[in-house]
CSV table of C-alpha atoms in Angstrom, one decimal:
chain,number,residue,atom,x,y,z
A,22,UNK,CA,-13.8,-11.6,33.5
A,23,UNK,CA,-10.2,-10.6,33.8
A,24,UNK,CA,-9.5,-7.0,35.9
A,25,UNK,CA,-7.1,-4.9,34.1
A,26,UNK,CA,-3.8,-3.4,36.0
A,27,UNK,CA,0.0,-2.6,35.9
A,28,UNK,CA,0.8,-6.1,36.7
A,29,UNK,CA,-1.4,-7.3,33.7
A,30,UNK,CA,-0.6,-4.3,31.0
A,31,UNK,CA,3.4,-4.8,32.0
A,32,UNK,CA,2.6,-8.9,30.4
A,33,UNK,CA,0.9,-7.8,27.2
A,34,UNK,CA,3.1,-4.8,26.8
A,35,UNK,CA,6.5,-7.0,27.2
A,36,UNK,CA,4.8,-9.1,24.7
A,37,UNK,CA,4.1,-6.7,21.8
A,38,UNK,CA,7.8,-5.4,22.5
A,39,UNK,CA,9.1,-9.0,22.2
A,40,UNK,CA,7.6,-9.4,18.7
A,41,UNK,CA,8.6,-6.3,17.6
A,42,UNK,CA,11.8,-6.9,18.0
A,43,UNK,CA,12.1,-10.3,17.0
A,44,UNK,CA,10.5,-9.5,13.8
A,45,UNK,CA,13.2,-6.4,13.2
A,46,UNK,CA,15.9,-8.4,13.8
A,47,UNK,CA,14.3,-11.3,12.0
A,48,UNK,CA,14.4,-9.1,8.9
A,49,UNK,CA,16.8,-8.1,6.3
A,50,UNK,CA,16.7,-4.1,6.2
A,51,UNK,CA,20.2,-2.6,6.3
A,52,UNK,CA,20.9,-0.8,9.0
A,53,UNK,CA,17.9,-2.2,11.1
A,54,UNK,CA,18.6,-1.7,15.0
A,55,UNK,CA,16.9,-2.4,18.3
A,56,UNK,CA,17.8,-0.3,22.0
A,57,UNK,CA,16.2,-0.7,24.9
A,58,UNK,CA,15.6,3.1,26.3
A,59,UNK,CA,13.1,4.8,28.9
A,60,UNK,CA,12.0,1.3,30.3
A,61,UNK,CA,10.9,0.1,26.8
A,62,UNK,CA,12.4,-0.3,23.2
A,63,UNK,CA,13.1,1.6,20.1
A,64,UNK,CA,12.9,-0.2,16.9
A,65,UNK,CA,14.3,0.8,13.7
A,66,UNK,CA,13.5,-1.3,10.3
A,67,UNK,CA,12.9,1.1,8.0
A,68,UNK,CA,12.0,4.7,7.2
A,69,UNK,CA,8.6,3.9,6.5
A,70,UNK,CA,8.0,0.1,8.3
A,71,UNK,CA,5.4,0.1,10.8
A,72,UNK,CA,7.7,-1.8,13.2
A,73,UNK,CA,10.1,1.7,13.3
A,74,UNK,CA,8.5,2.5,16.5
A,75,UNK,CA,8.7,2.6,20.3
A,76,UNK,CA,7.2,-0.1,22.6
A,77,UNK,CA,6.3,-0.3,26.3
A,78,UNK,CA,7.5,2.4,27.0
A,79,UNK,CA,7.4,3.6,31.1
A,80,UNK,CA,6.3,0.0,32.2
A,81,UNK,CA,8.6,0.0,35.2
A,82,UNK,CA,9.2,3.5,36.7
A,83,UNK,CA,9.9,7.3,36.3
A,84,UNK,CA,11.1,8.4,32.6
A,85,UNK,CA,13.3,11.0,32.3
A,86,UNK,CA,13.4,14.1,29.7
A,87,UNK,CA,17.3,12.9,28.7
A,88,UNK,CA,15.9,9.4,28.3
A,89,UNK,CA,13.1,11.0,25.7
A,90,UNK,CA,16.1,13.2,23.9
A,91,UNK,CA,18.0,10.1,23.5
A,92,UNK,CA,15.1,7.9,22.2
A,93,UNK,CA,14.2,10.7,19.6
A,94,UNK,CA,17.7,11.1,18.3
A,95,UNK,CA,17.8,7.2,17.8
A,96,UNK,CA,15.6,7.8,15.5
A,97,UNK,CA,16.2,11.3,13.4
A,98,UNK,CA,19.7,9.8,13.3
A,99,UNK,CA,18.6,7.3,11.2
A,100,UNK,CA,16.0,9.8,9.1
A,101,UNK,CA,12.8,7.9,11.0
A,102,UNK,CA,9.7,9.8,12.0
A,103,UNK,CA,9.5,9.1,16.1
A,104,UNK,CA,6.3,7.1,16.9
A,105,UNK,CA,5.5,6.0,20.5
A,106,UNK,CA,3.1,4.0,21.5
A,107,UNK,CA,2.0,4.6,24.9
A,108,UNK,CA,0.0,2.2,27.4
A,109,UNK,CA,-2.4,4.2,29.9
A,110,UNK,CA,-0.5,2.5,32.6
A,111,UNK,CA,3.0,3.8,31.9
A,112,UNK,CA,4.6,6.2,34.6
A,113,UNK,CA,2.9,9.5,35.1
A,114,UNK,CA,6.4,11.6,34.3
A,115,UNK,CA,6.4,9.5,30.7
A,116,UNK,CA,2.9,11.3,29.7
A,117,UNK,CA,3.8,14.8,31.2
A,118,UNK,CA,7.1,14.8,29.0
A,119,UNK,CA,5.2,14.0,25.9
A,120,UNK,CA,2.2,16.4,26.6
A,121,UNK,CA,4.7,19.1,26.9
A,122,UNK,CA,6.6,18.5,23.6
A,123,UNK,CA,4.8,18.1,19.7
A,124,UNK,CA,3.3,14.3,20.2
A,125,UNK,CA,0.1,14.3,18.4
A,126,UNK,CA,-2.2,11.3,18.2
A,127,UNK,CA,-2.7,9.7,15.5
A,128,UNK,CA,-4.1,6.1,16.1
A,129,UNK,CA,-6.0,4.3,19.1
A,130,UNK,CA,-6.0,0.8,19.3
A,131,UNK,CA,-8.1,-1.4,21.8
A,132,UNK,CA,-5.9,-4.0,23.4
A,133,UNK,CA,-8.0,-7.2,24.2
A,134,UNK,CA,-7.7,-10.3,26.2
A,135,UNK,CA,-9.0,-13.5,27.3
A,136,UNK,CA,-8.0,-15.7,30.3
A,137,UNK,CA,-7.6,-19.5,28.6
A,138,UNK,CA,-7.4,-21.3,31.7
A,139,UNK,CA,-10.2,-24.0,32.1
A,140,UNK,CA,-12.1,-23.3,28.6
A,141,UNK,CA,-12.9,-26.3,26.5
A,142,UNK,CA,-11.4,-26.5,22.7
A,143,UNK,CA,-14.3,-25.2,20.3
A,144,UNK,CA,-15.3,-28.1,17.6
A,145,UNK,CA,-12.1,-28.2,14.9
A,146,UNK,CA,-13.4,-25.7,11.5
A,147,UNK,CA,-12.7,-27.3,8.0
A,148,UNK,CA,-11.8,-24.5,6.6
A,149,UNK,CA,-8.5,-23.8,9.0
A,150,UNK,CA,-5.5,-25.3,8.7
A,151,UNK,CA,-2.3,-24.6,10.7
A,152,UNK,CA,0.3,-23.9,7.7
A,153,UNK,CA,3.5,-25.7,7.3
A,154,UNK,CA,6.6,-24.4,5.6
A,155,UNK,CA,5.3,-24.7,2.2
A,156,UNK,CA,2.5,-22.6,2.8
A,157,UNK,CA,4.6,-19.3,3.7
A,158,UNK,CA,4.2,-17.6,0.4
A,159,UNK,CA,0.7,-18.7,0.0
A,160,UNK,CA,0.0,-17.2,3.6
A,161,UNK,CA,2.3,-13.9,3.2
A,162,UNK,CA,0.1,-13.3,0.1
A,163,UNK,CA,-3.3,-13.5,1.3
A,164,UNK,CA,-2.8,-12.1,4.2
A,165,UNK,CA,-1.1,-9.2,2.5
A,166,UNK,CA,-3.7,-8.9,0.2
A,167,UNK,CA,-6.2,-8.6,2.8
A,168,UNK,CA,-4.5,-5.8,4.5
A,169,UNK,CA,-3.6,-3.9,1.4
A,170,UNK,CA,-6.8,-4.7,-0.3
A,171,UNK,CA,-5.5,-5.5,-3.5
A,172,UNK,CA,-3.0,-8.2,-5.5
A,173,UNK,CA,0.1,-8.2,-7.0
A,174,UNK,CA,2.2,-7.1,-3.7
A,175,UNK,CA,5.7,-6.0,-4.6
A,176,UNK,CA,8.4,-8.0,-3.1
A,177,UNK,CA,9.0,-6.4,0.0
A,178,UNK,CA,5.7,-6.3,0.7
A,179,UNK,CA,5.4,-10.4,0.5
A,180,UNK,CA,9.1,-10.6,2.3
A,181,UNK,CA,7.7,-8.8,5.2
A,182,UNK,CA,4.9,-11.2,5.4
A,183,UNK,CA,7.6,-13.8,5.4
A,184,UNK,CA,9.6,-12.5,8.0
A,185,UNK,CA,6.5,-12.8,10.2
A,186,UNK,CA,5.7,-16.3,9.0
A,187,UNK,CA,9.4,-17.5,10.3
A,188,UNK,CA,9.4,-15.6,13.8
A,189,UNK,CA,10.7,-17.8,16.8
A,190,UNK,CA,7.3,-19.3,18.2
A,191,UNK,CA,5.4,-18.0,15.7
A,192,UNK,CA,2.5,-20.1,14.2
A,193,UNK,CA,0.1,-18.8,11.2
A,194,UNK,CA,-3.2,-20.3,10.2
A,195,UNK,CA,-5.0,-20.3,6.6
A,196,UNK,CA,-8.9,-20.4,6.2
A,197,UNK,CA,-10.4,-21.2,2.8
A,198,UNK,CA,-13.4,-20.4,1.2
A,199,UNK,CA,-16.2,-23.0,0.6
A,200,UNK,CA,-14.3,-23.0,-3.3
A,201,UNK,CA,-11.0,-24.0,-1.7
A,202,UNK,CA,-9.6,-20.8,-2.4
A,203,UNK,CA,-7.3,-19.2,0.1
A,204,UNK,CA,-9.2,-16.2,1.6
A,205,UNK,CA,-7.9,-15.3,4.8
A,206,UNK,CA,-5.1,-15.7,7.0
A,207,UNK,CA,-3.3,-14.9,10.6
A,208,UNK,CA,-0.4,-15.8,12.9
A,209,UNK,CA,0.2,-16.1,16.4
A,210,UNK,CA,3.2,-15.9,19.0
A,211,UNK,CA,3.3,-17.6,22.2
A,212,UNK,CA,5.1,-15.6,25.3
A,213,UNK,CA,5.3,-17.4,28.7
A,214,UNK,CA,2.1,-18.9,28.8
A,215,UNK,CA,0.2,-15.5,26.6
A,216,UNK,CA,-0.9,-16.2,23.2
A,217,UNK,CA,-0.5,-13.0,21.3
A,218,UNK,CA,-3.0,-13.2,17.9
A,219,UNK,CA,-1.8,-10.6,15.2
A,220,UNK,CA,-2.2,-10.5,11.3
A,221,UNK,CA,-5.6,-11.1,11.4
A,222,UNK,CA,-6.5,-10.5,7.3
A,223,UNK,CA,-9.6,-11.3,5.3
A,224,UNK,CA,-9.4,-11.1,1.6
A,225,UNK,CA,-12.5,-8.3,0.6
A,226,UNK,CA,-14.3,-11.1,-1.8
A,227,UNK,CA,-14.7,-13.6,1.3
A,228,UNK,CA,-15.9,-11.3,4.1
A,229,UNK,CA,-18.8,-12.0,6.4
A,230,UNK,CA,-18.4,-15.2,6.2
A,231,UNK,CA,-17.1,-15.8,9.6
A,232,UNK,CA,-13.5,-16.8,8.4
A,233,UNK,CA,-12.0,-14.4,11.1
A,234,UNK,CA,-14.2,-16.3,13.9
A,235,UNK,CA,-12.6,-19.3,12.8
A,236,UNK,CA,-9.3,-18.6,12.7
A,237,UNK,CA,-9.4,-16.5,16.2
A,238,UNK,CA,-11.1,-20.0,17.3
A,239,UNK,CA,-8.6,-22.0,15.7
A,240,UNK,CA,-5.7,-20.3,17.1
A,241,UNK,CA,-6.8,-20.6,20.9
A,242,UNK,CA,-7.3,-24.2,21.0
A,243,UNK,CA,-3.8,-24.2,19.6
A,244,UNK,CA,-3.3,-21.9,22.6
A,245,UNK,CA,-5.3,-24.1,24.8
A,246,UNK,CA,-2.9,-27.0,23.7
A,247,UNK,CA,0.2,-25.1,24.3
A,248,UNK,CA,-0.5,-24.5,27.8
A,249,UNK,CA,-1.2,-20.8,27.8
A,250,UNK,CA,-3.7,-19.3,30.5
A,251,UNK,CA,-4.5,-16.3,28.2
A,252,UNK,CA,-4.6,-14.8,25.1
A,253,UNK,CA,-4.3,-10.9,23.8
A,254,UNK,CA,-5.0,-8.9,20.4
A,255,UNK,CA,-5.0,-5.4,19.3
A,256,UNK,CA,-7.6,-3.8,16.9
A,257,UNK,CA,-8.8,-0.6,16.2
A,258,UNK,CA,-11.6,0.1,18.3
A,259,UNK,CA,-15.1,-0.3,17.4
A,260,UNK,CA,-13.8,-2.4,14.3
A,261,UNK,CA,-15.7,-5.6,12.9
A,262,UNK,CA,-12.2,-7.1,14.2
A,263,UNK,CA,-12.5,-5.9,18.0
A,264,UNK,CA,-16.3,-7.5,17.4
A,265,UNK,CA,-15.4,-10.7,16.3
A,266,UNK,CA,-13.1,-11.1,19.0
A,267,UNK,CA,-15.4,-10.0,21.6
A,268,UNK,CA,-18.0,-12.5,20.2
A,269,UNK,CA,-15.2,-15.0,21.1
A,270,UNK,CA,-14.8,-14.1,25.0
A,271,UNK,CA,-12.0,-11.2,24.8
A,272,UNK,CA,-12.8,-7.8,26.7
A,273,UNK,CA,-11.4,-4.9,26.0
A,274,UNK,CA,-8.6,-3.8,28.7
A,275,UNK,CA,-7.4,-0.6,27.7
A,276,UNK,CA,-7.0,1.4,25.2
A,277,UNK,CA,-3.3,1.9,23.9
A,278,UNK,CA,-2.7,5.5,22.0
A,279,UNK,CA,-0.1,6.0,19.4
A,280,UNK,CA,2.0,9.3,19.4
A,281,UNK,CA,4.0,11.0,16.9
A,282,UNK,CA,6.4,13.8,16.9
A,283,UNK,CA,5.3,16.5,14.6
A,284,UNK,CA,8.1,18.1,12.8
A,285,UNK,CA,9.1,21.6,14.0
């Protein structure tokens, strides 16, 4: 059992802010930018990319309202609704300035982890493989597939997959169905010892078949291997994700809120 606090929300914090950026500035959107502002980051890559966002936002210390002004006009400059996501352990003055101007909620998601240190490797799964270079459009497909839920991606859609698959430090995994068929996919990023485990994606035809399991098991013995004493995801709570990953060890350790800025 791992006991959540600052110390601990400040490592997996600086660590979803570390891949954001690196996959914005790994992209090719014109015009793409990165800041550092109000003890966090704002990241632009695109009018409507989930990456245009803030990260981490209060980690270390008071926030000021002129920080907040600045941070929003980074992004109405650039024609970008201004989403936040906010850790329950940022600074106090960070959540008062928000309260008091139009921030309304509009997704939760349950930040998990799992301390690595001293766990044996679970038994290797057939179905997994670690994907190699030649694999990337194979993996940016079905993993974008399974988050889109259907085929035929358009090209950005595949390039943003991509992107992720060629992040500094980043590895991805493939699991395929007893047919051979590719049928689900994900990635992971290492940071100082944490193994961050993102783009978790089942295609709908092979679900409930416990190809998540395996590839959440597959990539922390990869972890295990690389040295890391602990491992983090993010899921939307109550999700057959977060329950898959709980079935694997993680807890959840708090709950991170997103926060937009309704129009006037």
């Amino acid at each position: 059992m791992i006991l959540a606090d600052l110390a601990l929300a400040r490592r997996l914090e600086r660590a979803e802010a570390a891949n954001g950026i690196a996959c914005a500035r790994a992209g090719s959107v014109p015009g793409a930018a990165v800041q550092a502002m109000a003890g966090g980051w704002a990241i632009f890559a695109g009018v409507n990319s989930m990456l245009t966002r803030t990260l981490a936002l209060g980690m270390h210390g008071p926030v000021s309202a002129a920080e907040i002004d600045r941070l929003e006009h980074f992004f109405h400059s650039r024609g970008a609704a201004v989403t936040a996501d906010l850790c329950p352990y940022a600074h106090p003055t960070l959540i008062e300035i928000l309260c008091a101007r139009r921030y309304a909620v509009t997704e939760f998601n349950s930040v998990l982890v799992r301390v690595l240190g001293g766990i044996q490797p679970y038994p290797p799964d057939a179905r997994v493989h670690e994907c190699g270079a030649v694999d990337r459009d194979l993996w940016a497909r079905t993993v974008g597939a399974s988050f889109f839920e259907r085929a035929g991606l358009s090209e950005e859609e595949t390039a943003a997959g991509a992107t992720l698959f060629h992040l500094p430090g980043a590895r991805c995994f493939l699991a395929r169905a007893a047919s051979g068929e590719p049928a689900a996919g994900a990635a992971m990023s290492l940071h100082n010892g944490l193994a961050l485990l993102m783009a978790d994606g089942t295609l709908p035809a092979f679900r409930n078949a416990g190809l998540h399991a395996a590839l959440i098991r597959a990539r922390l013995n990869a972890a295990i291997a690389a040295g890391c004493n602990l491992a983090t995801a993010a899921t939307l709570p109550g999700s057959v994700s977060q329950r898959n990953y709980e079935r694997q060890g993680f807890q959840v350790a708090y709950t991170r809120v997103s926060l937009t800025l309704k129009a006037a």
